[in-house]
PDB file of C-alpha atoms in Angstrom:
ATOM      1  CA  MET H   1      -0.025   0.036   0.049  1.00  0.00           C
ATOM      2  CA  LEU H   2       1.287   3.324  -0.826  1.00  0.00           C
ATOM      3  CA  ILE H   3       0.923   6.271   1.595  1.00  0.00           C
ATOM      4  CA  ARG H   4       1.267   9.990   0.555  1.00  0.00           C
ATOM      5  CA  LEU H   5       3.396  11.804   3.084  1.00  0.00           C
ATOM      6  CA  ARG H   6       3.876  15.452   3.601  1.00  0.00           C
ATOM      7  CA  TYR H   7       5.639  17.318   0.797  1.00  0.00           C
ATOM      8  CA  GLY H   8       4.541  14.652  -1.768  1.00  0.00           C
ATOM      9  CA  PHE H   9       6.955  11.858  -0.743  1.00  0.00           C
ATOM     10  CA  VAL H  10       5.597   8.320  -1.090  1.00  0.00           C
ATOM     11  CA  LYS H  11       6.348   5.503   1.242  1.00  0.00           C
ATOM     12  CA  GLN H  12       5.586   1.811   0.800  1.00  0.00           C
ATOM     13  CA  ARG H  13       3.585   0.384   3.864  1.00  0.00           C
ATOM     14  CA  GLU H  14       3.907  -3.263   4.580  1.00  0.00           C
ATOM     15  CA  MET H  15       0.407  -4.881   4.713  1.00  0.00           C
ATOM     16  CA  THR H  16      -0.341  -8.364   6.214  1.00  0.00           C
ATOM     17  CA  MET H  17      -2.445 -10.597   4.007  1.00  0.00           C
ATOM     18  CA  THR H  18      -5.276 -12.660   5.579  1.00  0.00           C
ATOM     19  CA  ILE H  19      -4.723 -16.414   5.192  1.00  0.00           C
ATOM     20  CA  LEU H  20      -7.849 -18.626   5.366  1.00  0.00           C
ATOM     21  CA  HIS H  21      -7.200 -22.145   6.633  1.00  0.00           C
ATOM     22  CA  SER H  22      -8.944 -25.320   5.552  1.00  0.00           C
ATOM     23  CA  ALA H  23      -9.504 -26.342   9.260  1.00  0.00           C
ATOM     24  CA  ASP H  24     -12.008 -23.505   9.606  1.00  0.00           C
ATOM     25  CA  PHE H  25     -14.084 -24.526   6.604  1.00  0.00           C
ATOM     26  CA  PHE H  26     -14.029 -28.400   6.218  1.00  0.00           C
ATOM     27  CA  PRO H  27     -15.925 -30.462   8.765  1.00  0.00           C
ATOM     28  CA  GLU H  28     -13.938 -33.062  10.757  1.00  0.00           C
ATOM     29  CA  GLY H  29     -12.967 -36.024   8.947  1.00  0.00           C
ATOM     30  CA  ASP H  30     -11.727 -36.720   5.362  1.00  0.00           C
ATOM     31  CA  TYR H  31     -14.293 -34.362   3.601  1.00  0.00           C
ATOM     32  CA  ALA H  32     -12.628 -33.091   0.496  1.00  0.00           C
ATOM     33  CA  ILE H  33     -15.262 -30.598  -0.459  1.00  0.00           C
ATOM     34  CA  ALA H  34     -17.134 -27.898   1.407  1.00  0.00           C
ATOM     35  CA  ILE H  35     -19.926 -25.529   0.234  1.00  0.00           C
ATOM     36  CA  GLU H  36     -19.892 -22.015   1.532  1.00  0.00           C
ATOM     37  CA  PRO H  37     -22.797 -19.746   0.661  1.00  0.00           C
ATOM     38  CA  ARG H  38     -22.186 -15.957   0.818  1.00  0.00           C
ATOM     39  CA  ILE H  39     -25.563 -14.315   0.781  1.00  0.00           C
ATOM     40  CA  PRO H  40     -24.574 -11.589   0.308  1.00  0.00           C
ATOM     41  CA  GLN H  41     -20.751 -11.390   0.003  1.00  0.00           C
ATOM     42  CA  ALA H  42     -19.619  -8.086   1.414  1.00  0.00           C
ATOM     43  CA  ALA H  43     -16.393  -6.462   0.495  1.00  0.00           C
ATOM     44  CA  PHE H  44     -13.557  -8.598   1.722  1.00  0.00           C
ATOM     45  CA  PRO H  45      -9.817  -7.730   1.951  1.00  0.00           C
ATOM     46  CA  GLU H  46      -7.116  -9.441  -0.041  1.00  0.00           C
ATOM     47  CA  HIS H  47      -6.500 -12.997   1.125  1.00  0.00           C
ATOM     48  CA  HIS H  48      -5.455 -16.486   0.066  1.00  0.00           C
ATOM     49  CA  HIS H  49      -6.100 -19.979   1.429  1.00  0.00           C
ATOM     50  CA  ASP H  50      -4.558 -23.498   1.666  1.00  0.00           C
ATOM     51  CA  PHE H  51      -7.381 -24.894  -0.450  1.00  0.00           C
ATOM     52  CA  HIS H  52      -8.795 -24.325  -3.890  1.00  0.00           C
ATOM     53  CA  GLU H  53     -12.168 -22.715  -4.621  1.00  0.00           C
ATOM     54  CA  ILE H  54     -14.800 -22.511  -7.449  1.00  0.00           C
ATOM     55  CA  VAL H  55     -16.855 -19.267  -7.052  1.00  0.00           C
ATOM     56  CA  LEU H  56     -20.358 -19.381  -8.570  1.00  0.00           C
ATOM     57  CA  VAL H  57     -21.954 -15.906  -8.844  1.00  0.00           C
ATOM     58  CA  GLU H  58     -25.809 -16.337  -8.328  1.00  0.00           C
ATOM     59  CA  GLN H  59     -26.843 -12.617  -8.384  1.00  0.00           C
ATOM     60  CA  GLY H  60     -25.583  -9.090  -7.846  1.00  0.00           C
ATOM     61  CA  SER H  61     -22.400  -7.538  -8.922  1.00  0.00           C
ATOM     62  CA  GLY H  62     -18.972  -6.588  -7.616  1.00  0.00           C
ATOM     63  CA  ILE H  63     -15.196  -6.354  -8.414  1.00  0.00           C
ATOM     64  CA  HIS H  64     -13.001  -9.516  -7.974  1.00  0.00           C
ATOM     65  CA  VAL H  65      -9.439  -8.497  -7.883  1.00  0.00           C
ATOM     66  CA  PHE H  66      -7.571 -11.707  -8.700  1.00  0.00           C
ATOM     67  CA  ASN H  67      -3.793 -11.690  -8.381  1.00  0.00           C
ATOM     68  CA  GLY H  68      -3.951  -7.852  -8.779  1.00  0.00           C
ATOM     69  CA  GLN H  69      -6.219  -7.923 -11.852  1.00  0.00           C
ATOM     70  CA  PRO H  70      -9.778  -6.563 -11.423  1.00  0.00           C
ATOM     71  CA  GLN H  71     -12.563  -8.423 -12.936  1.00  0.00           C
ATOM     72  CA  THR H  72     -16.283  -7.503 -12.918  1.00  0.00           C
ATOM     73  CA  LEU H  73     -18.557 -10.087 -11.445  1.00  0.00           C
ATOM     74  CA  CYS H  74     -22.151 -10.544 -12.362  1.00  0.00           C
ATOM     75  CA  ALA H  75     -24.772 -13.368 -12.201  1.00  0.00           C
ATOM     76  CA  GLY H  76     -23.569 -16.401 -14.176  1.00  0.00           C
ATOM     77  CA  CYS H  77     -19.771 -15.849 -13.708  1.00  0.00           C
ATOM     78  CA  VAL H  78     -17.650 -18.618 -12.486  1.00  0.00           C
ATOM     79  CA  CYS H  79     -14.050 -18.179 -11.115  1.00  0.00           C
ATOM     80  CA  PHE H  80     -11.527 -20.810 -10.254  1.00  0.00           C
ATOM     81  CA  VAL H  81      -9.057 -19.801  -7.469  1.00  0.00           C
ATOM     82  CA  ARG H  82      -6.024 -22.006  -6.595  1.00  0.00           C
ATOM     83  CA  ASP H  83      -4.478 -22.300  -3.135  1.00  0.00           C
ATOM     84  CA  HIS H  84      -1.723 -19.806  -3.770  1.00  0.00           C
ATOM     85  CA  ASP H  85      -3.881 -17.242  -5.692  1.00  0.00           C
ATOM     86  CA  ARG H  86      -4.560 -13.766  -4.011  1.00  0.00           C
ATOM     87  CA  HIS H  87      -7.991 -12.323  -4.308  1.00  0.00           C
ATOM     88  CA  LEU H  88     -10.423  -9.832  -2.738  1.00  0.00           C
ATOM     89  CA  TYR H  89     -13.947  -8.576  -3.275  1.00  0.00           C
ATOM     90  CA  GLU H  90     -14.877  -4.815  -3.468  1.00  0.00           C
ATOM     91  CA  GLN H  91     -17.685  -2.565  -4.665  1.00  0.00           C
ATOM     92  CA  THR H  92     -20.196  -5.428  -3.992  1.00  0.00           C
ATOM     93  CA  ASP H  93     -23.898  -4.789  -4.812  1.00  0.00           C
ATOM     94  CA  ASN H  94     -26.153  -7.637  -3.352  1.00  0.00           C
ATOM     95  CA  LEU H  95     -23.372  -9.979  -4.579  1.00  0.00           C
ATOM     96  CA  CYS H  96     -24.504 -13.532  -3.764  1.00  0.00           C
ATOM     97  CA  LEU H  97     -22.038 -16.326  -4.189  1.00  0.00           C
ATOM     98  CA  THR H  98     -21.721 -20.069  -3.651  1.00  0.00           C
ATOM     99  CA  ASN H  99     -18.119 -21.135  -3.010  1.00  0.00           C
ATOM    100  CA  VAL H 100     -17.231 -24.711  -3.539  1.00  0.00           C
ATOM    101  CA  LEU H 101     -14.112 -25.247  -1.526  1.00  0.00           C
ATOM    102  CA  TYR H 102     -11.863 -28.340  -2.171  1.00  0.00           C
ATOM    103  CA  ARG H 103      -8.587 -29.333  -0.766  1.00  0.00           C
ATOM    104  CA  SER H 104      -6.775 -30.161  -3.953  1.00  0.00           C
ATOM    105  CA  PRO H 105      -7.450 -31.136  -7.548  1.00  0.00           C
ATOM    106  CA  GLY H 106      -7.199 -34.731  -6.537  1.00  0.00           C
ATOM    107  CA  ALA H 107     -10.181 -34.219  -4.365  1.00  0.00           C
ATOM    108  CA  PHE H 108     -12.342 -34.919  -7.502  1.00  0.00           C
ATOM    109  CA  ARG H 109     -11.144 -38.612  -7.595  1.00  0.00           C
ATOM    110  CA  PHE H 110     -14.864 -39.643  -8.055  1.00  0.00           C
ATOM    111  CA  LEU H 111     -14.761 -37.945 -11.573  1.00  0.00           C
ATOM    112  CA  SER H 112     -12.076 -40.159 -12.857  1.00  0.00           C
ATOM    113  CA  GLY H 113     -11.959 -40.161 -16.635  1.00  0.00           C
ATOM    114  CA  TYR H 114     -13.744 -36.796 -16.906  1.00  0.00           C
ATOM    115  CA  ARG H 115     -11.020 -35.518 -19.237  1.00  0.00           C
ATOM    116  CA  LEU H 116     -12.252 -37.868 -21.985  1.00  0.00           C
ATOM    117  CA  TYR H 117     -15.527 -35.903 -22.238  1.00  0.00           C
ATOM    118  CA  CYS H 118     -13.935 -32.325 -22.096  1.00  0.00           C
ATOM    119  CA  PRO H 119     -12.578 -31.444 -25.512  1.00  0.00           C
ATOM    120  CA  ALA H 120     -10.967 -28.228 -24.153  1.00  0.00           C
ATOM    121  CA  ILE H 121      -8.813 -30.228 -21.603  1.00  0.00           C
ATOM    122  CA  ARG H 122      -7.827 -32.766 -24.277  1.00  0.00           C
ATOM    123  CA  THR H 123      -6.710 -30.113 -26.706  1.00  0.00           C
ATOM    124  CA  GLY H 124      -5.184 -27.772 -24.245  1.00  0.00           C
ATOM    125  CA  ASN H 125      -7.643 -24.931 -25.150  1.00  0.00           C
ATOM    126  CA  MET H 126      -8.597 -24.028 -21.608  1.00  0.00           C
ATOM    127  CA  LEU H 127      -9.248 -20.622 -20.028  1.00  0.00           C
ATOM    128  CA  PRO H 128      -6.332 -19.336 -17.832  1.00  0.00           C
ATOM    129  CA  THR H 129      -6.636 -20.049 -14.135  1.00  0.00           C
ATOM    130  CA  GLY H 130      -8.778 -17.256 -12.523  1.00  0.00           C
ATOM    131  CA  ALA H 131     -10.646 -16.454 -15.653  1.00  0.00           C
ATOM    132  CA  SER H 132     -14.411 -15.811 -15.448  1.00  0.00           C
ATOM    133  CA  ILE H 133     -16.961 -17.692 -17.552  1.00  0.00           C
ATOM    134  CA  LYS H 134     -20.103 -15.739 -18.272  1.00  0.00           C
ATOM    135  CA  LYS H 135     -23.477 -16.995 -19.596  1.00  0.00           C
TER     136      LYS H 135
END
């Protein structure tokens, strides 16, 4: 964060980032997936977590800043967030989300063979991580 000081000098201020831990979101046991509705999702500071996340936008709007890049969110958007990605929400207006949290890509073991049915994955024509898909 940059802070403007007297006489126009600028100084960089160190900010601590929030880290969200899987122990706070996954029930006890070996559950690989957790569902976290955010109705509504308020503005939330930059953070990262030790799990992956699929964000489904149900309604409303807002700005999702993903690894420093702002993206407009609206109903129908889907965002993929890896465990090391940084993101935040701002300018939220009745933004309602369903967050599908999962411990790792291997958590989807029950979907083995799914790559055969996804041409984009077979050919390598996938959206970059963090990209939004709109209706």
